Structure formats: structure tokens, C-alpha cells
PDB file of C-alpha atoms in Angstrom:
ATOM      1  CA  ALA A   1      31.316  39.609  16.766  1.00  0.00           C
ATOM      2  CA  ALA A   2      29.440  42.495  15.253  1.00  0.00           C
ATOM      3  CA  ARG A   3      25.753  41.973  14.604  1.00  0.00           C
ATOM      4  CA  ALA A   4      23.468  43.304  11.908  1.00  0.00           C
ATOM      5  CA  GLY A   5      19.673  43.248  11.892  1.00  0.00           C
ATOM      6  CA  VAL A   6      17.593  41.776   9.128  1.00  0.00           C
ATOM      7  CA  ASP A   7      15.135  44.561   8.402  1.00  0.00           C
ATOM      8  CA  PHE A   8      13.416  42.914   5.479  1.00  0.00           C
ATOM      9  CA  VAL A   9       9.903  43.725   6.648  1.00  0.00           C
ATOM     10  CA  SER A  10       8.265  45.962   9.213  1.00  0.00           C
ATOM     11  CA  ILE A  11       5.969  43.885  11.348  1.00  0.00           C
ATOM     12  CA  ALA A  12       4.280  44.428  14.688  1.00  0.00           C
ATOM     13  CA  PRO A  13       3.603  41.942  17.483  1.00  0.00           C
ATOM     14  CA  GLN A  14       0.319  40.119  17.076  1.00  0.00           C
ATOM     15  CA  GLN A  15      -2.510  41.674  19.056  1.00  0.00           C
ATOM     16  CA  PRO A  16      -3.726  39.835  22.169  1.00  0.00           C
ATOM     17  CA  GLY A  17      -6.494  37.372  21.418  1.00  0.00           C
ATOM     18  CA  GLY A  18      -5.069  36.810  17.957  1.00  0.00           C
ATOM     19  CA  GLY A  19      -6.471  33.320  17.656  1.00  0.00           C
ATOM     20  CA  GLY A  20      -4.087  30.798  19.129  1.00  0.00           C
ATOM     21  CA  ALA A  21      -0.909  31.905  17.427  1.00  0.00           C
ATOM     22  CA  ALA A  22       2.372  30.458  18.617  1.00  0.00           C
ATOM     23  CA  PRO A  23       4.502  32.554  20.974  1.00  0.00           C
ATOM     24  CA  GLY A  24       6.606  34.998  18.976  1.00  0.00           C
ATOM     25  CA  ALA A  25       4.027  35.252  16.211  1.00  0.00           C
ATOM     26  CA  VAL A  26       3.793  38.566  14.432  1.00  0.00           C
ATOM     27  CA  ALA A  27       1.300  40.191  12.130  1.00  0.00           C
ATOM     28  CA  ALA A  28       2.242  41.279   8.625  1.00  0.00           C
ATOM     29  CA  ALA A  29       1.455  44.955   9.084  1.00  0.00           C
ATOM     30  CA  GLY A  30       2.332  47.765  11.444  1.00  0.00           C
ATOM     31  CA  PRO A  31       5.030  50.340  11.996  1.00  0.00           C
ATOM     32  CA  THR A  32       7.138  48.499  14.579  1.00  0.00           C
ATOM     33  CA  PRO A  33      10.271  47.029  12.995  1.00  0.00           C
ATOM     34  CA  VAL A  34      11.138  43.520  14.091  1.00  0.00           C
ATOM     35  CA  GLY A  35      14.521  42.172  13.102  1.00  0.00           C
ATOM     36  CA  LEU A  36      16.312  38.883  13.387  1.00  0.00           C
ATOM     37  CA  GLN A  37      19.953  39.217  14.206  1.00  0.00           C
ATOM     38  CA  LEU A  38      22.536  37.583  11.952  1.00  0.00           C
ATOM     39  CA  GLN A  39      26.120  37.051  12.994  1.00  0.00           C
ATOM     40  CA  VAL A  40      28.452  38.496  10.428  1.00  0.00           C
ATOM     41  CA  THR A  41      30.256  35.163  10.040  1.00  0.00           C
ATOM     42  CA  GLY A  42      28.675  31.748   9.632  1.00  0.00           C
ATOM     43  CA  ASP A  43      24.951  32.479  10.005  1.00  0.00           C
ATOM     44  CA  TYR A  44      22.277  31.682   7.475  1.00  0.00           C
ATOM     45  CA  PHE A  45      18.761  32.949   6.842  1.00  0.00           C
ATOM     46  CA  ALA A  46      15.876  30.539   6.233  1.00  0.00           C
ATOM     47  CA  ILE A  47      12.409  31.257   4.887  1.00  0.00           C
ATOM     48  CA  LEU A  48      10.077  28.496   6.068  1.00  0.00           C
ATOM     49  CA  ALA A  49       6.885  28.979   4.071  1.00  0.00           C
ATOM     50  CA  TYR A  50       3.720  27.156   5.060  1.00  0.00           C
ATOM     51  CA  LEU A  51       2.121  28.176   1.778  1.00  0.00           C
ATOM     52  CA  GLU A  52       1.007  26.273  -1.279  1.00  0.00           C
ATOM     53  CA  MET A  53       4.059  25.714  -3.470  1.00  0.00           C
ATOM     54  CA  LYS A  54       2.784  27.699  -6.441  1.00  0.00           C
ATOM     55  CA  PRO A  55       5.237  29.174  -8.957  1.00  0.00           C
ATOM     56  CA  ARG A  56       4.197  32.727  -8.028  1.00  0.00           C
ATOM     57  CA  HIS A  57       4.806  32.105  -4.295  1.00  0.00           C
ATOM     58  CA  ARG A  58       8.147  30.440  -5.040  1.00  0.00           C
ATOM     59  CA  ASP A  59       9.282  33.233  -7.359  1.00  0.00           C
ATOM     60  CA  LEU A  60       8.409  36.025  -4.903  1.00  0.00           C
ATOM     61  CA  LEU A  61       9.963  34.202  -1.955  1.00  0.00           C
ATOM     62  CA  GLN A  62      13.115  33.546  -3.992  1.00  0.00           C
ATOM     63  CA  THR A  63      13.281  37.271  -4.743  1.00  0.00           C
ATOM     64  CA  LEU A  64      12.931  38.007  -1.029  1.00  0.00           C
ATOM     65  CA  ARG A  65      15.595  35.407  -0.209  1.00  0.00           C
ATOM     66  CA  HIS A  66      17.986  36.839  -2.793  1.00  0.00           C
ATOM     67  CA  ARG A  67      17.506  40.357  -1.461  1.00  0.00           C
ATOM     68  CA  VAL A  68      18.382  39.230   2.068  1.00  0.00           C
ATOM     69  CA  ARG A  69      21.380  37.300   0.692  1.00  0.00           C
ATOM     70  CA  ASP A  70      22.647  40.265  -1.303  1.00  0.00           C
ATOM     71  CA  ARG A  71      21.964  42.842   1.385  1.00  0.00           C
ATOM     72  CA  LYS A  72      23.333  40.907   4.356  1.00  0.00           C
ATOM     73  CA  ARG A  73      25.864  38.727   2.507  1.00  0.00           C
ATOM     74  CA  VAL A  74      24.754  35.528   4.229  1.00  0.00           C
ATOM     75  CA  ALA A  75      23.721  32.117   2.993  1.00  0.00           C
ATOM     76  CA  THR A  76      19.954  31.794   2.557  1.00  0.00           C
ATOM     77  CA  CYS A  77      17.459  29.029   1.880  1.00  0.00           C
ATOM     78  CA  LEU A  78      13.767  28.619   1.148  1.00  0.00           C
ATOM     79  CA  GLY A  79      11.611  25.661   2.075  1.00  0.00           C
ATOM     80  CA  PHE A  80       7.893  24.962   1.782  1.00  0.00           C
ATOM     81  CA  GLY A  81       6.333  23.266   4.795  1.00  0.00           C
ATOM     82  CA  PRO A  82       5.635  20.754   5.848  1.00  0.00           C
ATOM     83  CA  ARG A  83       7.741  19.012   3.171  1.00  0.00           C
ATOM     84  CA  PHE A  84      11.051  20.390   4.503  1.00  0.00           C
ATOM     85  CA  LEU A  85      10.479  19.042   8.021  1.00  0.00           C
ATOM     86  CA  HIS A  86      12.383  15.804   7.362  1.00  0.00           C
ATOM     87  CA  SER A  87      15.254  17.312   5.418  1.00  0.00           C
ATOM     88  CA  THR A  88      16.554  20.828   5.963  1.00  0.00           C
ATOM     89  CA  GLY A  89      14.109  21.253   8.860  1.00  0.00           C
ATOM     90  CA  GLN A  90      16.296  18.883  10.844  1.00  0.00           C
ATOM     91  CA  LEU A  91      19.260  21.212  10.329  1.00  0.00           C
ATOM     92  CA  HIS A  92      17.258  24.301  11.301  1.00  0.00           C
ATOM     93  CA  LYS A  93      16.009  22.730  14.538  1.00  0.00           C
ATOM     94  CA  GLY A  94      18.863  20.402  15.468  1.00  0.00           C
ATOM     95  CA  GLY A  95      21.901  22.134  14.070  1.00  0.00           C
ATOM     96  CA  PRO A  96      23.976  24.879  15.624  1.00  0.00           C
ATOM     97  CA  ALA A  97      22.327  28.181  16.544  1.00  0.00           C
ATOM     98  CA  LYS A  98      23.407  29.740  13.268  1.00  0.00           C
ATOM     99  CA  CYS A  99      19.945  30.033  11.734  1.00  0.00           C
ATOM    100  CA  ALA A 100      17.703  33.073  11.623  1.00  0.00           C
ATOM    101  CA  CYS A 101      14.293  31.784  10.498  1.00  0.00           C
ATOM    102  CA  VAL A 102      11.143  33.464   9.294  1.00  0.00           C
ATOM    103  CA  GLN A 103       8.172  31.136   9.259  1.00  0.00           C
ATOM    104  CA  ILE A 104       5.448  32.381   6.931  1.00  0.00           C
ATOM    105  CA  VAL A 105       1.933  31.126   7.578  1.00  0.00           C
ATOM    106  CA  LEU A 106      -1.349  31.597   5.765  1.00  0.00           C
ATOM    107  CA  ASN A 107      -4.807  32.277   7.098  1.00  0.00           C
ATOM    108  CA  GLU A 108      -6.504  29.425   5.302  1.00  0.00           C
ATOM    109  CA  ASP A 109     -10.156  28.827   4.608  1.00  0.00           C
ATOM    110  CA  PRO A 110     -11.579  25.662   6.155  1.00  0.00           C
ATOM    111  CA  LEU A 111     -10.953  22.556   4.070  1.00  0.00           C
ATOM    112  CA  PRO A 112     -12.576  19.475   5.634  1.00  0.00           C
ATOM    113  CA  ILE A 113     -10.871  16.096   5.843  1.00  0.00           C
ATOM    114  CA  PRO A 114     -13.577  13.561   4.966  1.00  0.00           C
ATOM    115  CA  GLY A 115     -14.593  11.588   8.040  1.00  0.00           C
ATOM    116  CA  GLU A 116     -12.494  13.687  10.450  1.00  0.00           C
ATOM    117  CA  LYS A 117     -13.376  16.387  12.958  1.00  0.00           C
ATOM    118  CA  ILE A 118     -10.526  18.649  11.880  1.00  0.00           C
ATOM    119  CA  GLY A 119      -9.712  20.164   8.523  1.00  0.00           C
ATOM    120  CA  PHE A 120      -6.519  20.334   6.490  1.00  0.00           C
ATOM    121  CA  GLU A 121      -6.054  23.965   7.538  1.00  0.00           C
ATOM    122  CA  GLN A 122      -5.984  22.897  11.204  1.00  0.00           C
ATOM    123  CA  LEU A 123      -3.514  20.115  10.450  1.00  0.00           C
ATOM    124  CA  THR A 124      -1.214  22.509   8.593  1.00  0.00           C
ATOM    125  CA  ALA A 125      -1.495  25.098  11.381  1.00  0.00           C
ATOM    126  CA  ALA A 126      -0.606  22.457  13.984  1.00  0.00           C
ATOM    127  CA  GLN A 127       2.437  21.360  11.966  1.00  0.00           C
ATOM    128  CA  ALA A 128       3.589  24.965  11.558  1.00  0.00           C
ATOM    129  CA  THR A 129       3.105  25.699  15.258  1.00  0.00           C
ATOM    130  CA  GLY A 130       4.985  22.561  16.297  1.00  0.00           C
ATOM    131  CA  ASP A 131       7.843  23.423  13.955  1.00  0.00           C
ATOM    132  CA  PHE A 132       7.973  27.011  15.224  1.00  0.00           C
ATOM    133  CA  LEU A 133       7.990  25.922  18.872  1.00  0.00           C
ATOM    134  CA  ALA A 134      10.740  23.379  18.137  1.00  0.00           C
ATOM    135  CA  LEU A 135      12.858  26.168  16.641  1.00  0.00           C
ATOM    136  CA  LYS A 136      12.295  28.380  19.668  1.00  0.00           C
ATOM    137  CA  ASP A 137      12.843  25.530  22.161  1.00  0.00           C
ATOM    138  CA  SER A 138      16.174  24.702  20.515  1.00  0.00           C
ATOM    139  CA  GLY A 139      17.343  28.302  20.911  1.00  0.00           C
ATOM    140  CA  LYS A 140      17.003  29.351  17.288  1.00  0.00           C
ATOM    141  CA  ARG A 141      16.197  32.903  16.273  1.00  0.00           C
ATOM    142  CA  ALA A 142      12.766  32.666  14.696  1.00  0.00           C
ATOM    143  CA  ILE A 143       9.781  34.839  14.014  1.00  0.00           C
ATOM    144  CA  ARG A 144       6.439  33.936  12.504  1.00  0.00           C
ATOM    145  CA  ALA A 145       4.841  36.227   9.930  1.00  0.00           C
ATOM    146  CA  ALA A 146       1.273  35.928   8.699  1.00  0.00           C
ATOM    147  CA  ALA A 147       0.809  36.242   4.955  1.00  0.00           C
ATOM    148  CA  GLY A 148      -2.897  36.920   5.440  1.00  0.00           C
ATOM    149  CA  ARG A 149      -5.378  35.664   2.890  1.00  0.00           C
ATOM    150  CA  SER A 150      -3.470  37.165  -0.033  1.00  0.00           C
ATOM    151  CA  PRO A 151       0.091  35.868   0.201  1.00  0.00           C
ATOM    152  CA  VAL A 152       1.123  37.202  -3.214  1.00  0.00           C
ATOM    153  CA  SER A 153       0.342  40.832  -2.330  1.00  0.00           C
ATOM    154  CA  THR A 154       1.791  40.459   1.181  1.00  0.00           C
ATOM    155  CA  ILE A 155       5.065  38.929  -0.034  1.00  0.00           C
ATOM    156  CA  ARG A 156       5.263  41.465  -2.854  1.00  0.00           C
ATOM    157  CA  ASP A 157       4.986  44.192  -0.190  1.00  0.00           C
ATOM    158  CA  TRP A 158       7.781  42.570   1.853  1.00  0.00           C
ATOM    159  CA  VAL A 159       9.990  42.433  -1.258  1.00  0.00           C
ATOM    160  CA  LYS A 160       9.361  46.155  -1.890  1.00  0.00           C
ATOM    161  CA  ARG A 161      10.221  46.981   1.728  1.00  0.00           C
ATOM    162  CA  LEU A 162      13.575  45.295   1.377  1.00  0.00           C
ATOM    163  CA  ARG A 163      15.124  47.707  -1.004  1.00  0.00           C
ATOM    164  CA  SER A 164      18.208  47.301  -3.110  1.00  0.00           C
ATOM    165  CA  PRO A 165      21.247  45.701  -1.539  1.00  0.00           C
ATOM    166  CA  ARG A 166      23.404  47.812   0.759  1.00  0.00           C
ATOM    167  CA  ARG A 167      26.967  47.473  -0.342  1.00  0.00           C
TER     168      ARG A 167
END
């Protein structure tokens, strides 16, 4: 079957020594285009956002999702981690290799867990990394994109880079 790339954002491979990122992780800036491949028939595109589920994040990610849907004419979905891990996450990881996933992670400030040696940011990062590795280990097409410390401006930039639908 013919294949078409998802060129929704230009991202470059993460620099060596990038701080324990999962294999396949990418940075949110740079001139090197990275694309996930979508089969023309039967594939779907998933945005797996490890961000706080704020209305502004949701609205921008929905806009991004809709642009991919309209441009590539594929089914799309958006989930906020880790809450999707026990629902649609099971489909992404255990279902057929029809998913092209972008996992969006945040560089979070430390937030201690009272009485524990790790913080919530480390717990969230571990969950995101485990989910990403499970996708890769099950043969899914997945990339990880860092939203930096300002996810609204980063996602807004991604939305701008994915121009109007190609018809």
C-alpha cells in the first residue's frame, strides 16, 4: 500500500546526554523533519499527552489532532496520560500495528511526594517512559516529543507548522 508521512512538526533527534530520555525521544526544535508513516487504509494517529489536562492544552491538542485528521484523512485520538493507560492505551500497545503515536512529555519542575525520595515529576516521567517503551516493544510507530517548559507555546508552534489540510 502507498504510504504518506505525517509532517505535522519538524523535530530533531535529542542530543546525546539529553537526560535519560527513552530511545526514540526527540526534541521539539530543529530543522530535521521526523515523520511517522501512516498506511493509507486502516491506520490511526494518536496523541498521547503527558501534560496537565488544562482546557488550553486540550483545545490546542484537539486542533493539532483535527489538522492531522483533515490533512491525512485518518482516524485520530487524543489522550492525557497516565489516565489513558488502562483504556485506549491498551489498544495502542496491544492492538494491531495500525497506530502512529506521538507521545508528548513535559519538562516538569520538581514536585516532592511527602515522605518519599522521588517526586511526582519522576513518577510521571517513569510512567511515560514505560508507556513509550511498551509501544516500541510491541512494534508500534511512536515518537516522543518534548513540550519544554511552555507547552502552550510549543503546541501552538506545532499547530502553525501543520498548515491547512491538503486536499
